[in-house]
Tab-separated table of N, CA, C and O in Angstrom:
chain	number	residue	atom	x	y	z
Q	19	GLN	N	97.283	32.403	-9.673
Q	19	GLN	CA	98.498	32.515	-10.513
Q	19	GLN	C	98.776	34.138	-10.526
Q	19	GLN	O	98.153	34.860	-10.757
Q	20	VAL	N	100.240	34.431	-10.912
Q	20	VAL	CA	100.883	35.666	-10.943
Q	20	VAL	C	102.184	35.814	-11.990
Q	20	VAL	O	102.649	35.071	-12.137
Q	21	GLN	N	101.464	37.069	-12.681
Q	21	GLN	CA	102.720	37.086	-13.643
Q	21	GLN	C	103.543	38.313	-13.429
Q	21	GLN	O	102.751	39.372	-13.038
Q	22	LEU	N	104.744	38.339	-13.710
Q	22	LEU	CA	105.291	39.493	-13.085
Q	22	LEU	C	106.407	39.884	-14.029
Q	22	LEU	O	107.152	39.348	-14.984
Q	23	VAL	N	106.491	41.255	-14.005
Q	23	VAL	CA	107.549	41.921	-15.528
Q	23	VAL	C	108.104	43.101	-14.778
Q	23	VAL	O	107.661	44.194	-14.845
Q	24	GLU	N	109.502	42.734	-14.609
Q	24	GLU	CA	110.476	43.911	-14.562
Q	24	GLU	C	110.626	45.015	-15.629
Q	24	GLU	O	110.792	44.291	-16.923
Q	25	SER	N	111.135	46.128	-15.203
Q	25	SER	CA	111.100	47.277	-15.840
Q	25	SER	C	112.525	48.075	-15.522
Q	25	SER	O	112.146	48.004	-13.990
Q	26	GLY	N	112.981	48.780	-16.079
Q	26	GLY	CA	113.728	50.127	-15.454
Q	26	GLY	C	115.129	49.684	-15.746
Q	26	GLY	O	116.164	50.957	-14.965
Q	27	GLY	N	115.757	48.775	-15.618
Q	27	GLY	CA	116.762	48.413	-15.565
Q	27	GLY	C	117.757	49.417	-16.948
Q	27	GLY	O	117.278	49.811	-17.595
Q	28	GLY	N	118.846	49.300	-16.956
Q	28	GLY	CA	119.743	49.795	-17.787
Q	28	GLY	C	121.270	50.077	-17.387
Q	28	GLY	O	122.032	49.217	-16.382
Q	29	LEU	N	122.239	50.788	-17.827
Q	29	LEU	CA	123.532	51.120	-17.392
Q	29	LEU	C	123.673	52.518	-17.146
Q	29	LEU	O	122.599	53.521	-17.506
Q	30	VAL	N	124.393	52.792	-15.494
Q	30	VAL	CA	124.176	53.849	-15.091
Q	30	VAL	C	125.731	54.182	-14.807
Q	30	VAL	O	126.089	52.991	-14.632
Q	31	GLN	N	126.117	55.155	-14.566
Q	31	GLN	CA	127.720	55.553	-13.800
Q	31	GLN	C	127.587	55.308	-12.718
Q	31	GLN	O	126.377	55.199	-11.664
Q	32	ALA	N	128.592	55.077	-12.112
Q	32	ALA	CA	128.875	54.904	-10.631
Q	32	ALA	C	128.506	56.107	-9.728
Q	32	ALA	O	128.684	57.163	-10.082
Q	33	GLY	N	127.721	55.763	-8.687
Q	33	GLY	CA	127.098	57.100	-7.837
Q	33	GLY	C	125.603	57.210	-8.251
Q	33	GLY	O	125.149	58.028	-7.749
Q	34	GLY	N	125.278	56.647	-9.294
Q	34	GLY	CA	124.147	57.305	-9.858
Q	34	GLY	C	122.547	56.390	-9.476
Q	34	GLY	O	122.990	55.802	-8.481
Q	35	SER	N	121.613	56.557	-10.029
Q	35	SER	CA	120.263	56.168	-9.355
Q	35	SER	C	119.200	55.523	-10.558
Q	35	SER	O	119.746	56.071	-11.699
Q	36	LEU	N	118.767	54.109	-10.292
Q	36	LEU	CA	117.662	53.878	-11.124
Q	36	LEU	C	116.522	53.519	-10.416
Q	36	LEU	O	116.766	52.807	-9.206
Q	37	ARG	N	115.140	53.154	-11.079
Q	37	ARG	CA	114.295	52.579	-10.184
Q	37	ARG	C	113.733	51.495	-10.988
Q	37	ARG	O	113.418	51.783	-11.999
Q	38	LEU	N	113.750	50.495	-10.532
Q	38	LEU	CA	113.093	49.526	-11.119
Q	38	LEU	C	111.562	49.106	-10.547
Q	38	LEU	O	111.476	49.685	-9.743
Q	39	SER	N	110.916	48.880	-11.571
Q	39	SER	CA	109.496	48.628	-11.203
Q	39	SER	C	109.100	47.349	-11.624
Q	39	SER	O	109.706	46.475	-12.538
Q	40	CYS	N	108.423	46.585	-10.844
Q	40	CYS	CA	107.711	45.012	-11.034
Q	40	CYS	C	106.329	45.256	-11.335
Q	40	CYS	O	105.791	45.431	-10.303
Q	41	ALA	N	105.678	45.242	-12.578
Q	41	ALA	CA	104.072	45.056	-12.801
Q	41	ALA	C	103.711	43.701	-12.485
Q	41	ALA	O	104.228	42.477	-13.073
Q	42	ALA	N	102.158	43.519	-11.926
Q	42	ALA	CA	102.102	42.139	-11.466
Q	42	ALA	C	100.698	42.054	-12.359
Q	42	ALA	O	99.965	43.019	-12.047
Q	43	SER	N	100.212	40.847	-12.825
Q	43	SER	CA	99.047	40.964	-13.242
Q	43	SER	C	98.396	39.548	-12.711
Q	43	SER	O	98.965	38.884	-12.087
Q	44	GLY	N	97.077	39.392	-12.610
Q	44	GLY	CA	96.605	38.023	-11.943
Q	44	GLY	C	95.802	38.856	-10.604
Q	44	GLY	O	95.586	40.084	-10.468
Q	45	ARG	N	95.181	37.819	-9.757
Q	45	ARG	CA	94.473	38.023	-8.869
Q	45	ARG	C	94.851	38.441	-7.466
Q	45	ARG	O	96.158	37.895	-7.010
Q	46	ALA	N	94.294	39.417	-6.731
Q	46	ALA	CA	94.770	39.999	-5.513
Q	46	ALA	C	96.294	39.985	-4.840
Q	46	ALA	O	97.085	39.418	-4.248
Q	47	PHE	N	96.496	41.063	-5.779
Q	47	PHE	CA	98.087	41.062	-5.702
Q	47	PHE	C	98.518	41.830	-4.364
Q	47	PHE	O	99.746	41.663	-3.757
Q	48	SER	N	97.585	42.421	-3.824
Q	48	SER	CA	97.550	43.347	-2.331
Q	48	SER	C	98.061	41.934	-1.130
Q	48	SER	O	98.365	42.260	-0.182
Q	49	THR	N	97.576	40.923	-1.765
Q	49	THR	CA	97.870	39.639	-0.577
Q	49	THR	C	99.261	38.953	-0.207
Q	49	THR	O	99.579	38.110	0.055
Q	50	TYR	N	100.040	39.344	-1.831
Q	50	TYR	CA	101.077	39.067	-1.772
Q	50	TYR	C	102.483	39.651	-1.511
Q	50	TYR	O	102.296	40.984	-1.592
Q	51	ALA	N	103.505	39.415	-0.591
Q	51	ALA	CA	104.585	40.137	-0.488
Q	51	ALA	C	105.507	40.086	-1.548
Q	51	ALA	O	105.398	38.795	-2.219
Q	52	MET	N	106.330	40.922	-1.661
Q	52	MET	CA	107.155	41.175	-2.869
Q	52	MET	C	108.809	41.129	-2.556
Q	52	MET	O	109.167	41.741	-1.399
Q	53	GLY	N	109.232	40.608	-3.181
Q	53	GLY	CA	111.153	40.724	-2.616
Q	53	GLY	C	111.491	41.089	-4.158
Q	53	GLY	O	111.110	40.840	-5.369
Q	54	TRP	N	112.726	41.811	-4.248
Q	54	TRP	CA	113.747	41.672	-4.925
Q	54	TRP	C	115.216	40.864	-4.473
Q	54	TRP	O	115.631	40.986	-4.013
Q	55	PHE	N	115.405	40.118	-5.831
Q	55	PHE	CA	116.725	39.461	-5.953
Q	55	PHE	C	117.657	39.814	-6.889
Q	55	PHE	O	117.053	40.414	-7.985
Q	56	ARG	N	118.947	39.367	-6.976
Q	56	ARG	CA	119.660	39.571	-7.887
Q	56	ARG	C	120.534	38.697	-8.061
Q	56	ARG	O	120.979	38.015	-7.482
Q	57	GLN	N	120.807	38.412	-9.204
Q	57	GLN	CA	122.038	37.841	-9.896
Q	57	GLN	C	122.998	38.219	-10.524
Q	57	GLN	O	123.003	38.706	-11.595
Q	58	ALA	N	124.472	38.392	-10.029
Q	58	ALA	CA	125.397	38.751	-10.543
Q	58	ALA	C	126.249	37.319	-11.704
Q	58	ALA	O	126.368	36.675	-10.796
Q	59	PRO	N	127.030	38.092	-12.560
Q	59	PRO	CA	127.469	36.939	-13.217
Q	59	PRO	C	128.610	36.297	-12.279
Q	59	PRO	O	129.356	36.316	-11.782
Q	60	GLY	N	128.245	34.658	-12.279
Q	60	GLY	CA	129.266	33.729	-11.722
Q	60	GLY	C	128.769	33.958	-10.351
Q	60	GLY	O	129.550	32.906	-9.424
Q	61	LYS	N	127.828	34.197	-9.979
Q	61	LYS	CA	127.297	34.326	-8.262
Q	61	LYS	C	126.195	33.616	-8.168
Q	61	LYS	O	125.339	33.850	-8.977
Q	62	GLU	N	125.872	33.179	-6.701
Q	62	GLU	CA	124.319	32.566	-6.901
Q	62	GLU	C	123.403	34.302	-6.770
Q	62	GLU	O	123.857	35.167	-6.451
Q	63	ARG	N	122.377	33.585	-6.839
Q	63	ARG	CA	121.500	34.603	-6.709
Q	63	ARG	C	120.892	35.048	-5.148
Q	63	ARG	O	121.070	34.262	-4.059
Q	64	GLU	N	120.939	36.812	-4.944
Q	64	GLU	CA	121.044	36.666	-3.505
Q	64	GLU	C	119.666	37.800	-3.564
Q	64	GLU	O	119.213	38.457	-4.270
Q	65	PHE	N	119.724	37.610	-2.221
Q	65	PHE	CA	117.971	38.460	-1.513
Q	65	PHE	C	118.904	39.963	-1.769
Q	65	PHE	O	119.922	40.563	-1.336
Q	66	VAL	N	117.719	40.877	-2.169
Q	66	VAL	CA	118.311	42.460	-1.886
Q	66	VAL	C	117.215	43.216	-1.292
Q	66	VAL	O	117.576	43.380	-0.253
Q	67	SER	N	115.854	43.246	-1.419
Q	67	SER	CA	114.999	43.814	-0.521
Q	67	SER	C	113.218	43.060	-0.636
Q	67	SER	O	113.173	42.434	-1.713
Q	68	GLY	N	112.552	42.997	0.228
Q	68	GLY	CA	111.499	42.582	0.495
Q	68	GLY	C	110.626	43.562	1.109
Q	68	GLY	O	110.848	44.368	1.759
Q	69	ILE	N	109.168	43.275	0.665
Q	69	ILE	CA	108.276	44.066	1.277
Q	69	ILE	C	106.685	43.361	1.520
Q	69	ILE	O	106.540	42.137	0.789
Q	70	ASN	N	106.505	43.226	3.110
Q	70	ASN	CA	104.836	42.648	3.165
Q	70	ASN	C	103.915	42.808	2.447
Q	70	ASN	O	103.983	43.962	1.472
Q	71	TRP	N	102.674	42.193	2.582
Q	71	TRP	CA	101.402	42.487	1.522
Q	71	TRP	C	100.941	43.771	1.646
Q	71	TRP	O	100.446	44.291	0.837
Q	72	MET	N	100.896	44.232	3.004
Q	72	MET	CA	100.427	45.605	3.114
Q	72	MET	C	101.459	46.493	2.627
Q	72	MET	O	101.306	47.791	2.947
Q	73	GLY	N	102.556	46.255	2.985
Q	73	GLY	CA	103.570	47.359	2.920
Q	73	GLY	C	104.093	48.019	4.031
Q	73	GLY	O	105.108	49.070	3.768
Q	74	ALA	N	103.234	47.716	5.120
Q	74	ALA	CA	103.827	48.077	6.116
Q	74	ALA	C	105.255	47.746	6.979
Q	74	ALA	O	106.116	48.491	7.424
Q	75	SER	N	105.896	46.305	6.246
Q	75	SER	CA	107.338	46.126	7.063
Q	75	SER	C	108.285	45.760	5.600
Q	75	SER	O	107.511	45.301	4.468
Q	76	THR	N	109.391	46.385	5.690
Q	76	THR	CA	110.094	45.982	4.728
Q	76	THR	C	111.575	45.434	5.113
Q	76	THR	O	112.040	45.721	6.172
Q	77	TYR	N	112.351	44.841	4.314
Q	77	TYR	CA	113.738	43.936	4.775
Q	77	TYR	C	114.487	44.363	3.753
Q	77	TYR	O	114.189	44.332	2.499
Q	78	SER	N	116.080	44.527	4.145
Q	78	SER	CA	117.007	45.093	3.148
Q	78	SER	C	118.301	44.023	3.296
Q	78	SER	O	118.683	43.815	4.705
Q	79	ALA	N	118.835	43.770	2.705
Q	79	ALA	CA	120.312	43.138	2.570
Q	79	ALA	C	121.174	44.412	3.276
Q	79	ALA	O	121.052	45.434	2.973
Q	80	ASP	N	122.169	43.685	3.889
Q	80	ASP	CA	122.934	44.642	4.363
Q	80	ASP	C	123.666	45.633	3.097
Q	80	ASP	O	124.012	46.797	3.981
Q	81	SER	N	124.255	44.923	2.220
Q	81	SER	CA	124.571	45.467	1.543
Q	81	SER	C	124.125	46.951	0.634
Q	81	SER	O	124.744	47.543	-0.166
Q	82	VAL	N	122.742	46.560	0.818
Q	82	VAL	CA	122.192	47.967	0.402
Q	82	VAL	C	121.039	48.625	1.310
Q	82	VAL	O	120.873	49.748	0.402
Q	83	LYS	N	121.189	48.551	2.627
Q	83	LYS	CA	120.561	49.089	3.497
Q	83	LYS	C	121.325	50.668	3.224
Q	83	LYS	O	122.646	50.644	3.010
Q	84	GLY	N	120.234	51.338	3.302
Q	84	GLY	CA	120.653	52.958	3.442
Q	84	GLY	C	120.492	53.194	1.745
Q	84	GLY	O	120.945	54.832	1.294
Q	85	ARG	N	120.316	52.492	0.634
Q	85	ARG	CA	121.043	53.137	-0.387
Q	85	ARG	C	119.621	52.871	-1.319
Q	85	ARG	O	119.305	53.268	-2.284
Q	86	PHE	N	119.088	51.522	-1.163
Q	86	PHE	CA	117.910	50.976	-1.439
Q	86	PHE	C	116.946	51.098	-1.117
Q	86	PHE	O	116.675	50.752	0.279
Q	87	THR	N	115.872	51.140	-1.757
Q	87	THR	CA	114.192	51.566	-1.007
Q	87	THR	C	113.351	50.673	-1.770
Q	87	THR	O	113.065	51.339	-2.988
Q	88	ILE	N	112.641	49.577	-0.927
Q	88	ILE	CA	111.440	48.964	-1.560
Q	88	ILE	C	110.272	49.545	-1.332
Q	88	ILE	O	110.195	50.037	-0.360
Q	89	THR	N	109.350	50.154	-2.413
Q	89	THR	CA	107.871	50.075	-1.875
Q	89	THR	C	106.790	49.624	-3.071
Q	89	THR	O	107.223	48.828	-3.917
Q	90	ARG	N	105.560	50.021	-2.780
Q	90	ARG	CA	104.554	49.131	-3.460
Q	90	ARG	C	103.529	50.001	-3.510
Q	90	ARG	O	103.403	50.672	-2.294
Q	91	ASP	N	102.671	49.843	-4.657
Q	91	ASP	CA	101.356	50.793	-5.106
Q	91	ASP	C	100.342	49.614	-5.584
Q	91	ASP	O	100.520	48.907	-6.802
Q	92	ASN	N	99.552	49.054	-4.334
Q	92	ASN	CA	99.025	48.077	-4.631
Q	92	ASN	C	97.554	48.228	-5.482
Q	92	ASN	O	96.941	47.525	-6.328
Q	93	ALA	N	97.589	49.784	-5.891
Q	93	ALA	CA	96.219	50.307	-6.522
Q	93	ALA	C	96.454	50.076	-8.077
Q	93	ALA	O	95.941	50.069	-9.203
Q	94	LYS	N	97.834	49.745	-8.226
Q	94	LYS	CA	98.743	49.909	-9.619
Q	94	LYS	C	99.266	48.456	-9.665
Q	94	LYS	O	100.059	48.189	-10.590
Q	95	ASN	N	99.059	47.469	-8.953
Q	95	ASN	CA	99.803	45.907	-8.976
Q	95	ASN	C	101.402	46.618	-8.956
Q	95	ASN	O	101.754	45.485	-10.326
Q	96	THR	N	101.860	47.099	-8.701
Q	96	THR	CA	103.352	47.346	-8.952
Q	96	THR	C	104.003	47.772	-7.443
Q	96	THR	O	103.570	48.335	-6.785
Q	97	VAL	N	105.410	47.082	-7.608
Q	97	VAL	CA	106.411	47.208	-6.749
Q	97	VAL	C	107.433	48.087	-7.231
Q	97	VAL	O	108.120	47.598	-8.614
Q	98	PHE	N	108.036	48.778	-6.468
Q	98	PHE	CA	109.640	49.589	-6.867
Q	98	PHE	C	110.749	49.400	-5.967
Q	98	PHE	O	110.537	48.669	-4.960
Q	99	LEU	N	111.577	49.216	-6.804
Q	99	LEU	CA	113.037	49.596	-6.163
Q	99	LEU	C	114.071	50.579	-6.552
Q	99	LEU	O	114.326	50.814	-7.740
Q	100	GLN	N	113.823	51.300	-5.498
Q	100	GLN	CA	114.850	52.659	-5.762
Q	100	GLN	C	116.237	52.554	-5.549
Q	100	GLN	O	116.352	52.380	-4.335
Q	101	MET	N	117.224	52.668	-6.389
Q	101	MET	CA	118.547	52.048	-6.265
Q	101	MET	C	119.199	53.604	-6.266
Q	101	MET	O	119.226	54.354	-7.391
Q	102	ASN	N	119.851	54.169	-5.017
Q	102	ASN	CA	121.079	55.164	-5.038
Q	102	ASN	C	122.224	55.043	-5.148
Q	102	ASN	O	122.514	53.806	-4.300
Q	103	SER	N	123.154	55.686	-5.124
Q	103	SER	CA	124.489	55.325	-4.730
Q	103	SER	C	124.778	54.306	-5.521
Q	103	SER	O	125.728	53.286	-4.714
Q	104	LEU	N	124.605	54.057	-6.579
Q	104	LEU	CA	125.013	52.466	-6.982
Q	104	LEU	C	126.571	52.352	-7.281
Q	104	LEU	O	126.917	53.459	-7.627
Q	105	ASN	N	127.052	51.205	-7.371
Q	105	ASN	CA	128.153	51.055	-7.346
Q	105	ASN	C	128.549	49.919	-8.370
Q	105	ASN	O	127.590	48.902	-8.556
Q	106	ALA	N	129.479	49.058	-8.717
Q	106	ALA	CA	130.052	48.250	-9.534
Q	106	ALA	C	129.660	46.683	-9.181
Q	106	ALA	O	129.085	46.139	-9.732
Q	107	GLU	N	129.644	46.980	-7.718
Q	107	GLU	CA	129.054	45.670	-7.152
Q	107	GLU	C	127.644	45.426	-7.296
Q	107	GLU	O	127.092	43.941	-6.783
Q	108	ASP	N	126.920	46.628	-7.692
Q	108	ASP	CA	125.326	46.154	-7.894
Q	108	ASP	C	124.964	45.709	-9.095
Q	108	ASP	O	123.564	45.603	-9.359
Q	109	THR	N	126.020	45.635	-10.253
Q	109	THR	CA	125.937	44.832	-11.422
Q	109	THR	C	125.342	43.569	-11.563
Q	109	THR	O	126.140	42.686	-10.796
Q	110	ALA	N	123.904	43.366	-11.789
Q	110	ALA	CA	123.595	42.002	-11.914
Q	110	ALA	C	122.466	42.297	-12.432
Q	110	ALA	O	121.661	43.320	-12.920
Q	111	VAL	N	121.738	40.961	-12.707
Q	111	VAL	CA	120.325	40.672	-13.304
Q	111	VAL	C	119.454	40.700	-11.870
Q	111	VAL	O	119.495	40.018	-11.016
Q	112	TYR	N	118.176	41.598	-12.057
Q	112	TYR	CA	117.802	42.087	-11.041
Q	112	TYR	C	116.208	41.369	-10.834
Q	112	TYR	O	115.291	41.677	-12.155
Q	113	TYR	N	115.692	40.679	-10.250
Q	113	TYR	CA	114.199	39.696	-10.255
Q	113	TYR	C	113.142	40.334	-9.179
Q	113	TYR	O	114.005	40.248	-8.243
Q	114	CYS	N	112.094	40.320	-9.785
Q	114	CYS	CA	111.371	40.425	-8.451
Q	114	CYS	C	110.678	39.069	-8.396
Q	114	CYS	O	110.185	38.153	-9.337
Q	115	ALA	N	109.737	38.969	-7.111
Q	115	ALA	CA	109.132	37.823	-7.043
Q	115	ALA	C	107.894	37.740	-5.915
Q	115	ALA	O	108.109	38.709	-5.052
Q	116	ALA	N	107.024	36.750	-5.837
Q	116	ALA	CA	106.078	36.939	-4.876
Q	116	ALA	C	105.453	35.629	-4.204
Q	116	ALA	O	106.013	34.394	-4.948
Q	117	ARG	N	105.045	35.886	-2.756
Q	117	ARG	CA	104.859	35.003	-2.452
Q	117	ARG	C	103.430	35.697	-1.242
Q	117	ARG	O	103.692	36.799	-1.197
Q	118	LYS	N	103.100	34.387	-0.860
Q	118	LYS	CA	101.796	35.147	-0.127
Q	118	LYS	C	102.103	35.925	1.207
Q	118	LYS	O	103.032	35.425	2.189
Q	119	PHE	N	101.531	37.238	1.389
Q	119	PHE	CA	101.946	37.603	2.791
Q	119	PHE	C	103.180	38.020	3.196
Q	119	PHE	O	103.106	39.310	3.051
Q	120	SER	N	104.111	37.262	3.604
Q	120	SER	CA	104.967	38.098	4.400
Q	120	SER	C	106.061	37.486	3.736
Q	120	SER	O	106.700	36.470	2.893
Q	121	ALA	N	107.159	38.657	3.500
Q	121	ALA	CA	108.602	38.585	2.855
Q	121	ALA	C	109.428	37.671	3.866
Q	121	ALA	O	109.302	37.847	4.809
Q	122	THR	N	110.502	36.852	3.065
Q	122	THR	CA	111.364	36.475	3.295
Q	122	THR	C	112.455	36.620	2.707
Q	122	THR	O	112.396	36.987	1.580
Q	123	MET	N	113.737	36.237	2.931
Q	123	MET	CA	114.995	36.327	2.089
Q	123	MET	C	115.275	35.417	1.288
Q	123	MET	O	116.377	35.163	0.764
Q	124	SER	N	114.665	34.241	1.208
Q	124	SER	CA	114.974	32.926	0.819
Q	124	SER	C	114.155	32.875	-0.474
Q	124	SER	O	112.836	32.909	-0.639
Q	125	GLU	N	115.305	32.611	-1.551
Q	125	GLU	CA	114.282	32.456	-2.880
Q	125	GLU	C	113.406	31.261	-2.977
Q	125	GLU	O	112.311	31.314	-3.581
Q	126	ARG	N	113.883	30.382	-2.026
Q	126	ARG	CA	112.940	29.233	-2.452
Q	126	ARG	C	111.378	29.217	-1.513
Q	126	ARG	O	110.641	28.474	-1.994
Q	127	ASP	N	111.148	30.293	-0.984
Q	127	ASP	CA	110.126	30.616	-0.245
Q	127	ASP	C	109.310	31.208	-1.455
Q	127	ASP	O	107.991	31.194	-1.207
Q	128	TYR	N	109.763	31.633	-2.610
Q	128	TYR	CA	108.956	32.695	-3.461
Q	128	TYR	C	107.966	31.430	-4.478
Q	128	TYR	O	109.017	30.874	-5.077
Q	129	ASP	N	107.103	32.254	-4.857
Q	129	ASP	CA	106.337	30.835	-5.804
Q	129	ASP	C	106.200	31.678	-7.006
Q	129	ASP	O	106.062	30.841	-8.367
Q	130	TYR	N	106.646	32.992	-7.491
Q	130	TYR	CA	106.305	33.622	-8.829
Q	130	TYR	C	107.582	34.412	-9.207
Q	130	TYR	O	108.111	35.081	-7.992
Q	131	TRP	N	107.919	34.430	-9.926
Q	131	TRP	CA	109.194	35.349	-10.511
Q	131	TRP	C	109.231	35.619	-12.000
Q	131	TRP	O	108.491	35.251	-12.756
Q	132	GLY	N	109.408	36.955	-12.058
Q	132	GLY	CA	109.401	37.934	-13.343
Q	132	GLY	C	111.095	37.238	-14.167
Q	132	GLY	O	111.754	36.406	-13.627
Q	133	GLN	N	111.298	37.633	-15.316
Q	133	GLN	CA	112.518	37.084	-16.348
Q	133	GLN	C	113.360	38.061	-16.100
Q	133	GLN	O	114.394	37.781	-16.221
Q	134	GLY	N	113.603	39.174	-15.209
Q	134	GLY	CA	114.625	39.881	-14.898
Q	134	GLY	C	114.789	40.966	-15.591
Q	134	GLY	O	114.358	41.178	-16.961
Q	135	THR	N	115.713	41.851	-15.293
Q	135	THR	CA	116.103	43.317	-15.739
Q	135	THR	C	117.217	43.342	-15.424
Q	135	THR	O	117.976	43.481	-14.308
Q	136	GLN	N	118.396	43.782	-16.348
Q	136	GLN	CA	119.714	43.904	-16.568
Q	136	GLN	C	120.037	45.318	-15.859
Q	136	GLN	O	119.464	46.464	-16.025
Q	137	VAL	N	121.044	45.559	-14.879
Q	137	VAL	CA	121.325	46.829	-14.053
Q	137	VAL	C	123.020	46.468	-14.165
Q	137	VAL	O	123.554	45.751	-13.820
Q	138	THR	N	123.293	47.368	-15.103
Q	138	THR	CA	125.129	47.659	-15.220
Q	138	THR	C	125.745	48.815	-14.821
Q	138	THR	O	125.195	50.040	-15.345
Q	139	VAL	N	126.387	48.817	-13.914
Q	139	VAL	CA	126.678	50.214	-13.335
Q	139	VAL	C	128.343	50.205	-13.960
Q	139	VAL	O	129.112	49.475	-13.484
Q	140	SER	N	128.238	51.094	-14.685
Q	140	SER	CA	130.246	51.546	-14.794
Q	140	SER	C	130.784	52.565	-13.841
Q	140	SER	O	130.515	53.079	-13.274
Q	141	SER	N	131.951	52.068	-13.617
Q	141	SER	CA	132.780	52.542	-12.467
Q	141	SER	C	134.055	53.381	-13.190
Q	141	SER	O	133.912	53.737	-14.435
């Protein structure tokens, strides 16, 4: 069992930055791939970024490539999402999720979810 708690969301102006954190409790965090997803009002939840269990491979949606960076610190059981050059289209609730070993882009593949953190970008 893995419990996930996101933090770091908030209100930021367009062009600004935020860093989201996802703290995991439970066993063997380092064996889990982690993903970030987001859901904007009236839209389906979508994949943002993922990182494999060792952190050697990362994946990002085209909409955030070059702006968002996912990293992890296995010693601290935490995964991060650094978000730069934010725009209004990034406004959403951001969720972290966990599954064994390899990250995927499909939310159906993930077994554990946090409750989300709100990111609002003002234009």
